[in-house]
mmCIF file of the C-alpha atoms, coordinates in Angstrom:
data_MODEL
# 
_entry.id   MODEL 
# 
loop_
_atom_site.group_PDB 
_atom_site.id 
_atom_site.type_symbol 
_atom_site.label_atom_id 
_atom_site.label_alt_id 
_atom_site.label_comp_id 
_atom_site.label_asym_id 
_atom_site.label_entity_id 
_atom_site.label_seq_id 
_atom_site.pdbx_PDB_ins_code 
_atom_site.Cartn_x 
_atom_site.Cartn_y 
_atom_site.Cartn_z 
_atom_site.occupancy 
_atom_site.B_iso_or_equiv 
_atom_site.pdbx_formal_charge 
_atom_site.auth_seq_id 
_atom_site.auth_comp_id 
_atom_site.auth_asym_id 
_atom_site.auth_atom_id 
_atom_site.pdbx_PDB_model_num 
ATOM 1   C CA . MET A 1 1   ? -12.639 8.470   8.378   1.00 0.00 ? 1   MET A CA 1 
ATOM 2   C CA . VAL A 1 2   ? -9.991  5.951   7.116   1.00 0.00 ? 2   VAL A CA 1 
ATOM 3   C CA . THR A 1 3   ? -7.511  4.753   9.622   1.00 0.00 ? 3   THR A CA 1 
ATOM 4   C CA . TYR A 1 4   ? -4.400  2.610   9.172   1.00 0.00 ? 4   TYR A CA 1 
ATOM 5   C CA . LYS A 1 5   ? -3.083  0.221   11.872  1.00 0.00 ? 5   LYS A CA 1 
ATOM 6   C CA . THR A 1 6   ? -0.211  -1.505  9.917   1.00 0.00 ? 6   THR A CA 1 
ATOM 7   C CA . ILE A 1 7   ? 1.825   0.128   7.189   1.00 0.00 ? 7   ILE A CA 1 
ATOM 8   C CA . VAL A 1 8   ? 4.319   -1.875  5.091   1.00 0.00 ? 8   VAL A CA 1 
ATOM 9   C CA . VAL A 1 9   ? 7.323   0.180   3.888   1.00 0.00 ? 9   VAL A CA 1 
ATOM 10  C CA . PRO A 1 10  ? 9.770   -1.467  1.515   1.00 0.00 ? 10  PRO A CA 1 
ATOM 11  C CA . THR A 1 11  ? 13.314  -0.167  1.675   1.00 0.00 ? 11  THR A CA 1 
ATOM 12  C CA . ASP A 1 12  ? 16.575  -0.494  -0.284  1.00 0.00 ? 12  ASP A CA 1 
ATOM 13  C CA . GLY A 1 13  ? 18.446  2.563   0.955   1.00 0.00 ? 13  GLY A CA 1 
ATOM 14  C CA . SER A 1 14  ? 17.508  4.656   -2.141  1.00 0.00 ? 14  SER A CA 1 
ATOM 15  C CA . GLU A 1 15  ? 16.381  8.238   -1.831  1.00 0.00 ? 15  GLU A CA 1 
ATOM 16  C CA . ASN A 1 16  ? 12.909  7.356   -2.958  1.00 0.00 ? 16  ASN A CA 1 
ATOM 17  C CA . ALA A 1 17  ? 12.691  4.687   -0.333  1.00 0.00 ? 17  ALA A CA 1 
ATOM 18  C CA . LYS A 1 18  ? 13.735  7.325   2.300   1.00 0.00 ? 18  LYS A CA 1 
ATOM 19  C CA . ARG A 1 19  ? 11.064  9.816   0.962   1.00 0.00 ? 19  ARG A CA 1 
ATOM 20  C CA . ALA A 1 20  ? 8.524   6.941   1.206   1.00 0.00 ? 20  ALA A CA 1 
ATOM 21  C CA . LEU A 1 21  ? 9.555   6.370   4.916   1.00 0.00 ? 21  LEU A CA 1 
ATOM 22  C CA . GLU A 1 22  ? 8.939   10.053  5.699   1.00 0.00 ? 22  GLU A CA 1 
ATOM 23  C CA . HIS A 1 23  ? 5.456   9.740   4.333   1.00 0.00 ? 23  HIS A CA 1 
ATOM 24  C CA . ALA A 1 24  ? 4.781   6.533   6.081   1.00 0.00 ? 24  ALA A CA 1 
ATOM 25  C CA . LEU A 1 25  ? 5.974   8.109   9.294   1.00 0.00 ? 25  LEU A CA 1 
ATOM 26  C CA . ALA A 1 26  ? 3.545   10.962  8.839   1.00 0.00 ? 26  ALA A CA 1 
ATOM 27  C CA . VAL A 1 27  ? 0.612   8.522   8.199   1.00 0.00 ? 27  VAL A CA 1 
ATOM 28  C CA . ALA A 1 28  ? 1.741   6.322   11.075  1.00 0.00 ? 28  ALA A CA 1 
ATOM 29  C CA . ASP A 1 29  ? 1.928   9.199   13.455  1.00 0.00 ? 29  ASP A CA 1 
ATOM 30  C CA . ARG A 1 30  ? -1.590  10.376  12.633  1.00 0.00 ? 30  ARG A CA 1 
ATOM 31  C CA . ASN A 1 31  ? -3.027  6.895   13.052  1.00 0.00 ? 31  ASN A CA 1 
ATOM 32  C CA . HIS A 1 32  ? -0.869  5.599   15.857  1.00 0.00 ? 32  HIS A CA 1 
ATOM 33  C CA . ALA A 1 33  ? -0.107  2.739   13.204  1.00 0.00 ? 33  ALA A CA 1 
ATOM 34  C CA . GLU A 1 34  ? 2.759   0.168   13.326  1.00 0.00 ? 34  GLU A CA 1 
ATOM 35  C CA . LEU A 1 35  ? 5.440   0.270   10.539  1.00 0.00 ? 35  LEU A CA 1 
ATOM 36  C CA . ILE A 1 36  ? 6.546   -2.964  8.981   1.00 0.00 ? 36  ILE A CA 1 
ATOM 37  C CA . VAL A 1 37  ? 9.949   -2.033  7.217   1.00 0.00 ? 37  VAL A CA 1 
ATOM 38  C CA . VAL A 1 38  ? 10.852  -4.635  4.660   1.00 0.00 ? 38  VAL A CA 1 
ATOM 39  C CA . HIS A 1 39  ? 13.999  -5.401  2.597   1.00 0.00 ? 39  HIS A CA 1 
ATOM 40  C CA . VAL A 1 40  ? 13.747  -8.015  0.007   1.00 0.00 ? 40  VAL A CA 1 
ATOM 41  C CA . ALA A 1 41  ? 16.872  -9.589  -1.436  1.00 0.00 ? 41  ALA A CA 1 
ATOM 42  C CA . ASN A 1 42  ? 16.476  -10.818 -4.975  1.00 0.00 ? 42  ASN A CA 1 
ATOM 43  C CA . ILE A 1 43  ? 19.265  -13.241 -4.991  1.00 0.00 ? 43  ILE A CA 1 
ATOM 44  C CA . VAL A 1 44  ? 18.267  -15.101 -8.162  1.00 0.00 ? 44  VAL A CA 1 
ATOM 45  C CA . SER A 1 45  ? 18.370  -11.811 -10.099 1.00 0.00 ? 45  SER A CA 1 
ATOM 46  C CA . ALA A 1 46  ? 21.786  -10.930 -8.712  1.00 0.00 ? 46  ALA A CA 1 
ATOM 47  C CA . ILE A 1 47  ? 23.284  -14.344 -9.419  1.00 0.00 ? 47  ILE A CA 1 
ATOM 48  C CA . SER A 1 48  ? 22.049  -14.279 -12.909 1.00 0.00 ? 48  SER A CA 1 
ATOM 49  C CA . ASN A 1 49  ? 24.124  -11.086 -13.540 1.00 0.00 ? 49  ASN A CA 1 
ATOM 50  C CA . PHE A 1 50  ? 27.093  -13.387 -12.948 1.00 0.00 ? 50  PHE A CA 1 
ATOM 51  C CA . ASP A 1 51  ? 26.095  -15.996 -15.541 1.00 0.00 ? 51  ASP A CA 1 
ATOM 52  C CA . GLN A 1 52  ? 29.406  -15.741 -17.294 1.00 0.00 ? 52  GLN A CA 1 
ATOM 53  C CA . THR A 1 53  ? 31.392  -16.477 -14.068 1.00 0.00 ? 53  THR A CA 1 
ATOM 54  C CA . PRO A 1 54  ? 32.350  -20.013 -13.433 1.00 0.00 ? 54  PRO A CA 1 
ATOM 55  C CA . ILE A 1 55  ? 30.830  -21.190 -10.247 1.00 0.00 ? 55  ILE A CA 1 
ATOM 56  C CA . SER A 1 56  ? 32.793  -23.903 -8.513  1.00 0.00 ? 56  SER A CA 1 
ATOM 57  C CA . GLY A 1 57  ? 30.865  -25.746 -5.956  1.00 0.00 ? 57  GLY A CA 1 
ATOM 58  C CA . GLY A 1 58  ? 28.288  -22.878 -5.659  1.00 0.00 ? 58  GLY A CA 1 
ATOM 59  C CA . TYR A 1 59  ? 30.735  -20.772 -3.756  1.00 0.00 ? 59  TYR A CA 1 
ATOM 60  C CA . VAL A 1 60  ? 30.068  -17.564 -5.676  1.00 0.00 ? 60  VAL A CA 1 
ATOM 61  C CA . SER A 1 61  ? 26.367  -17.849 -5.394  1.00 0.00 ? 61  SER A CA 1 
ATOM 62  C CA . GLU A 1 62  ? 26.679  -18.636 -1.653  1.00 0.00 ? 62  GLU A CA 1 
ATOM 63  C CA . GLN A 1 63  ? 28.909  -15.611 -1.134  1.00 0.00 ? 63  GLN A CA 1 
ATOM 64  C CA . ILE A 1 64  ? 26.492  -13.387 -3.087  1.00 0.00 ? 64  ILE A CA 1 
ATOM 65  C CA . ALA A 1 65  ? 23.645  -14.602 -0.883  1.00 0.00 ? 65  ALA A CA 1 
ATOM 66  C CA . GLU A 1 66  ? 25.610  -13.914 2.238   1.00 0.00 ? 66  GLU A CA 1 
ATOM 67  C CA . ASP A 1 67  ? 26.615  -10.523 1.089   1.00 0.00 ? 67  ASP A CA 1 
ATOM 68  C CA . MET A 1 68  ? 23.127  -9.580  0.141   1.00 0.00 ? 68  MET A CA 1 
ATOM 69  C CA . GLU A 1 69  ? 21.782  -10.749 3.464   1.00 0.00 ? 69  GLU A CA 1 
ATOM 70  C CA . GLU A 1 70  ? 24.329  -8.807  5.408   1.00 0.00 ? 70  GLU A CA 1 
ATOM 71  C CA . THR A 1 71  ? 23.776  -5.672  3.334   1.00 0.00 ? 71  THR A CA 1 
ATOM 72  C CA . GLY A 1 72  ? 19.902  -6.003  3.613   1.00 0.00 ? 72  GLY A CA 1 
ATOM 73  C CA . LYS A 1 73  ? 20.130  -6.276  7.296   1.00 0.00 ? 73  LYS A CA 1 
ATOM 74  C CA . GLU A 1 74  ? 22.427  -3.187  7.529   1.00 0.00 ? 74  GLU A CA 1 
ATOM 75  C CA . ILE A 1 75  ? 19.928  -1.192  5.521   1.00 0.00 ? 75  ILE A CA 1 
ATOM 76  C CA . LEU A 1 76  ? 17.066  -2.324  7.768   1.00 0.00 ? 76  LEU A CA 1 
ATOM 77  C CA . ASN A 1 77  ? 19.030  -1.471  10.923  1.00 0.00 ? 77  ASN A CA 1 
ATOM 78  C CA . ASP A 1 78  ? 19.917  1.953   9.573   1.00 0.00 ? 78  ASP A CA 1 
ATOM 79  C CA . VAL A 1 79  ? 16.271  2.641   8.657   1.00 0.00 ? 79  VAL A CA 1 
ATOM 80  C CA . VAL A 1 80  ? 14.962  1.515   12.117  1.00 0.00 ? 80  VAL A CA 1 
ATOM 81  C CA . LYS A 1 81  ? 17.525  3.817   13.873  1.00 0.00 ? 81  LYS A CA 1 
ATOM 82  C CA . GLU A 1 82  ? 15.834  6.714   12.004  1.00 0.00 ? 82  GLU A CA 1 
ATOM 83  C CA . ILE A 1 83  ? 12.361  5.978   13.278  1.00 0.00 ? 83  ILE A CA 1 
ATOM 84  C CA . PRO A 1 84  ? 11.264  8.049   16.332  1.00 0.00 ? 84  PRO A CA 1 
ATOM 85  C CA . THR A 1 85  ? 10.996  6.065   19.528  1.00 0.00 ? 85  THR A CA 1 
ATOM 86  C CA . GLY A 1 86  ? 7.152   6.498   19.830  1.00 0.00 ? 86  GLY A CA 1 
ATOM 87  C CA . VAL A 1 87  ? 6.515   4.676   16.587  1.00 0.00 ? 87  VAL A CA 1 
ATOM 88  C CA . LYS A 1 88  ? 6.005   0.891   16.804  1.00 0.00 ? 88  LYS A CA 1 
ATOM 89  C CA . VAL A 1 89  ? 8.239   -0.768  14.127  1.00 0.00 ? 89  VAL A CA 1 
ATOM 90  C CA . LYS A 1 90  ? 9.250   -4.162  13.060  1.00 0.00 ? 90  LYS A CA 1 
ATOM 91  C CA . SER A 1 91  ? 11.966  -5.011  10.452  1.00 0.00 ? 91  SER A CA 1 
ATOM 92  C CA . VAL A 1 92  ? 11.560  -7.863  8.004   1.00 0.00 ? 92  VAL A CA 1 
ATOM 93  C CA . PHE A 1 93  ? 14.304  -9.348  5.773   1.00 0.00 ? 93  PHE A CA 1 
ATOM 94  C CA . GLU A 1 94  ? 12.883  -11.469 2.962   1.00 0.00 ? 94  GLU A CA 1 
ATOM 95  C CA . VAL A 1 95  ? 14.571  -13.391 0.060   1.00 0.00 ? 95  VAL A CA 1 
ATOM 96  C CA . GLY A 1 96  ? 12.678  -13.623 -3.250  1.00 0.00 ? 96  GLY A CA 1 
ATOM 97  C CA . SER A 1 97  ? 11.059  -11.728 -6.052  1.00 0.00 ? 97  SER A CA 1 
ATOM 98  C CA . PRO A 1 98  ? 10.361  -8.288  -4.521  1.00 0.00 ? 98  PRO A CA 1 
ATOM 99  C CA . GLY A 1 99  ? 6.801   -7.765  -5.683  1.00 0.00 ? 99  GLY A CA 1 
ATOM 100 C CA . PRO A 1 100 ? 5.415   -11.025 -4.542  1.00 0.00 ? 100 PRO A CA 1 
ATOM 101 C CA . ALA A 1 101 ? 7.557   -11.005 -1.386  1.00 0.00 ? 101 ALA A CA 1 
ATOM 102 C CA . LEU A 1 102 ? 6.242   -7.516  -0.402  1.00 0.00 ? 102 LEU A CA 1 
ATOM 103 C CA . LEU A 1 103 ? 2.624   -8.714  -0.876  1.00 0.00 ? 103 LEU A CA 1 
ATOM 104 C CA . ALA A 1 104 ? 3.274   -11.780 1.170   1.00 0.00 ? 104 ALA A CA 1 
ATOM 105 C CA . VAL A 1 105 ? 4.634   -9.613  3.956   1.00 0.00 ? 105 VAL A CA 1 
ATOM 106 C CA . ALA A 1 106 ? 1.591   -7.327  3.713   1.00 0.00 ? 106 ALA A CA 1 
ATOM 107 C CA . LYS A 1 107 ? -0.703  -10.291 3.930   1.00 0.00 ? 107 LYS A CA 1 
ATOM 108 C CA . LYS A 1 108 ? 1.146   -11.828 6.815   1.00 0.00 ? 108 LYS A CA 1 
ATOM 109 C CA . TYR A 1 109 ? 0.920   -8.652  8.864   1.00 0.00 ? 109 TYR A CA 1 
ATOM 110 C CA . ASN A 1 110 ? -2.583  -7.715  7.693   1.00 0.00 ? 110 ASN A CA 1 
ATOM 111 C CA . ALA A 1 111 ? -1.333  -4.402  6.251   1.00 0.00 ? 111 ALA A CA 1 
ATOM 112 C CA . ASP A 1 112 ? -3.824  -1.571  5.704   1.00 0.00 ? 112 ASP A CA 1 
ATOM 113 C CA . LEU A 1 113 ? -1.342  0.414   3.579   1.00 0.00 ? 113 LEU A CA 1 
ATOM 114 C CA . ILE A 1 114 ? 1.851   0.006   1.626   1.00 0.00 ? 114 ILE A CA 1 
ATOM 115 C CA . VAL A 1 115 ? 3.998   3.039   1.097   1.00 0.00 ? 115 VAL A CA 1 
ATOM 116 C CA . MET A 1 116 ? 6.853   2.654   -1.309  1.00 0.00 ? 116 MET A CA 1 
ATOM 117 C CA . GLY A 1 117 ? 9.146   4.629   -3.623  1.00 0.00 ? 117 GLY A CA 1 
ATOM 118 C CA . SER A 1 118 ? 8.512   4.575   -7.346  1.00 0.00 ? 118 SER A CA 1 
ATOM 119 C CA . ARG A 1 119 ? 12.022  3.567   -8.250  1.00 0.00 ? 119 ARG A CA 1 
ATOM 120 C CA . GLY A 1 120 ? 15.029  2.082   -6.368  1.00 0.00 ? 120 GLY A CA 1 
ATOM 121 C CA . LEU A 1 121 ? 18.748  1.866   -6.904  1.00 0.00 ? 121 LEU A CA 1 
ATOM 122 C CA . GLY A 1 122 ? 18.871  -0.508  -9.846  1.00 0.00 ? 122 GLY A CA 1 
ATOM 123 C CA . PRO A 1 123 ? 19.104  -4.358  -10.250 1.00 0.00 ? 123 PRO A CA 1 
ATOM 124 C CA . LEU A 1 124 ? 22.358  -4.774  -8.449  1.00 0.00 ? 124 LEU A CA 1 
ATOM 125 C CA . LYS A 1 125 ? 22.387  -2.169  -5.636  1.00 0.00 ? 125 LYS A CA 1 
ATOM 126 C CA . GLY A 1 126 ? 18.596  -1.891  -5.145  1.00 0.00 ? 126 GLY A CA 1 
ATOM 127 C CA . LEU A 1 127 ? 15.704  -4.065  -5.457  1.00 0.00 ? 127 LEU A CA 1 
ATOM 128 C CA . PHE A 1 128 ? 12.675  -1.805  -5.886  1.00 0.00 ? 128 PHE A CA 1 
ATOM 129 C CA . MET A 1 129 ? 12.413  -0.745  -9.374  1.00 0.00 ? 129 MET A CA 1 
ATOM 130 C CA . GLY A 1 130 ? 9.521   0.891   -11.135 1.00 0.00 ? 130 GLY A CA 1 
ATOM 131 C CA . SER A 1 131 ? 8.322   -2.503  -12.250 1.00 0.00 ? 131 SER A CA 1 
ATOM 132 C CA . VAL A 1 132 ? 8.093   -3.550  -8.542  1.00 0.00 ? 132 VAL A CA 1 
ATOM 133 C CA . SER A 1 133 ? 5.906   -0.613  -7.675  1.00 0.00 ? 133 SER A CA 1 
ATOM 134 C CA . SER A 1 134 ? 3.765   -1.343  -10.780 1.00 0.00 ? 134 SER A CA 1 
ATOM 135 C CA . TYR A 1 135 ? 3.500   -5.006  -9.719  1.00 0.00 ? 135 TYR A CA 1 
ATOM 136 C CA . VAL A 1 136 ? 2.469   -4.068  -6.084  1.00 0.00 ? 136 VAL A CA 1 
ATOM 137 C CA . THR A 1 137 ? -0.132  -1.592  -7.169  1.00 0.00 ? 137 THR A CA 1 
ATOM 138 C CA . SER A 1 138 ? -1.601  -4.087  -9.603  1.00 0.00 ? 138 SER A CA 1 
ATOM 139 C CA . HIS A 1 139 ? -1.793  -7.024  -7.243  1.00 0.00 ? 139 HIS A CA 1 
ATOM 140 C CA . SER A 1 140 ? -2.207  -5.541  -3.736  1.00 0.00 ? 140 SER A CA 1 
ATOM 141 C CA . THR A 1 141 ? -5.375  -6.090  -1.737  1.00 0.00 ? 141 THR A CA 1 
ATOM 142 C CA . CYS A 1 142 ? -4.681  -2.971  0.333   1.00 0.00 ? 142 CYS A CA 1 
ATOM 143 C CA . PRO A 1 143 ? -4.111  0.669   -0.725  1.00 0.00 ? 143 PRO A CA 1 
ATOM 144 C CA . VAL A 1 144 ? -0.694  1.537   -2.095  1.00 0.00 ? 144 VAL A CA 1 
ATOM 145 C CA . LEU A 1 145 ? 0.926   4.985   -1.884  1.00 0.00 ? 145 LEU A CA 1 
ATOM 146 C CA . ILE A 1 146 ? 3.720   5.492   -4.395  1.00 0.00 ? 146 ILE A CA 1 
ATOM 147 C CA . ILE A 1 147 ? 6.193   8.264   -3.564  1.00 0.00 ? 147 ILE A CA 1 
ATOM 148 C CA . LYS A 1 148 ? 8.278   9.945   -6.303  1.00 0.00 ? 148 LYS A CA 1 
# 
């Protein structure tokens, strides 16, 4: 029988991410697995959306980065609060391109499974789009469960 010890669950606050967490919790409960809840801030993508804005001294990009970090950590805290007390959980905040960053986290924690939503909130509010789930399934060395 297949067992899972470490499950990576990307989150961006979207409904698909919440459904993915529900599935990850069910798998974790049956396997007594640890959840690694991950939020990736794609700051380069967010800043590129402001390419018509004059940036004096990098203030705008610095403020965007700070706001994204604050928002990402709030999302992680909200998700962790929803996890039952008997489930082991770690929260991880990363900055970078979501697909490669998720795979790096999975490798770092020796993940047995990645459970993620198929689409997120969009490029500004959310970071896990269909292309990210496609990237992760194509490049992951562990099984990936995509939740619609």
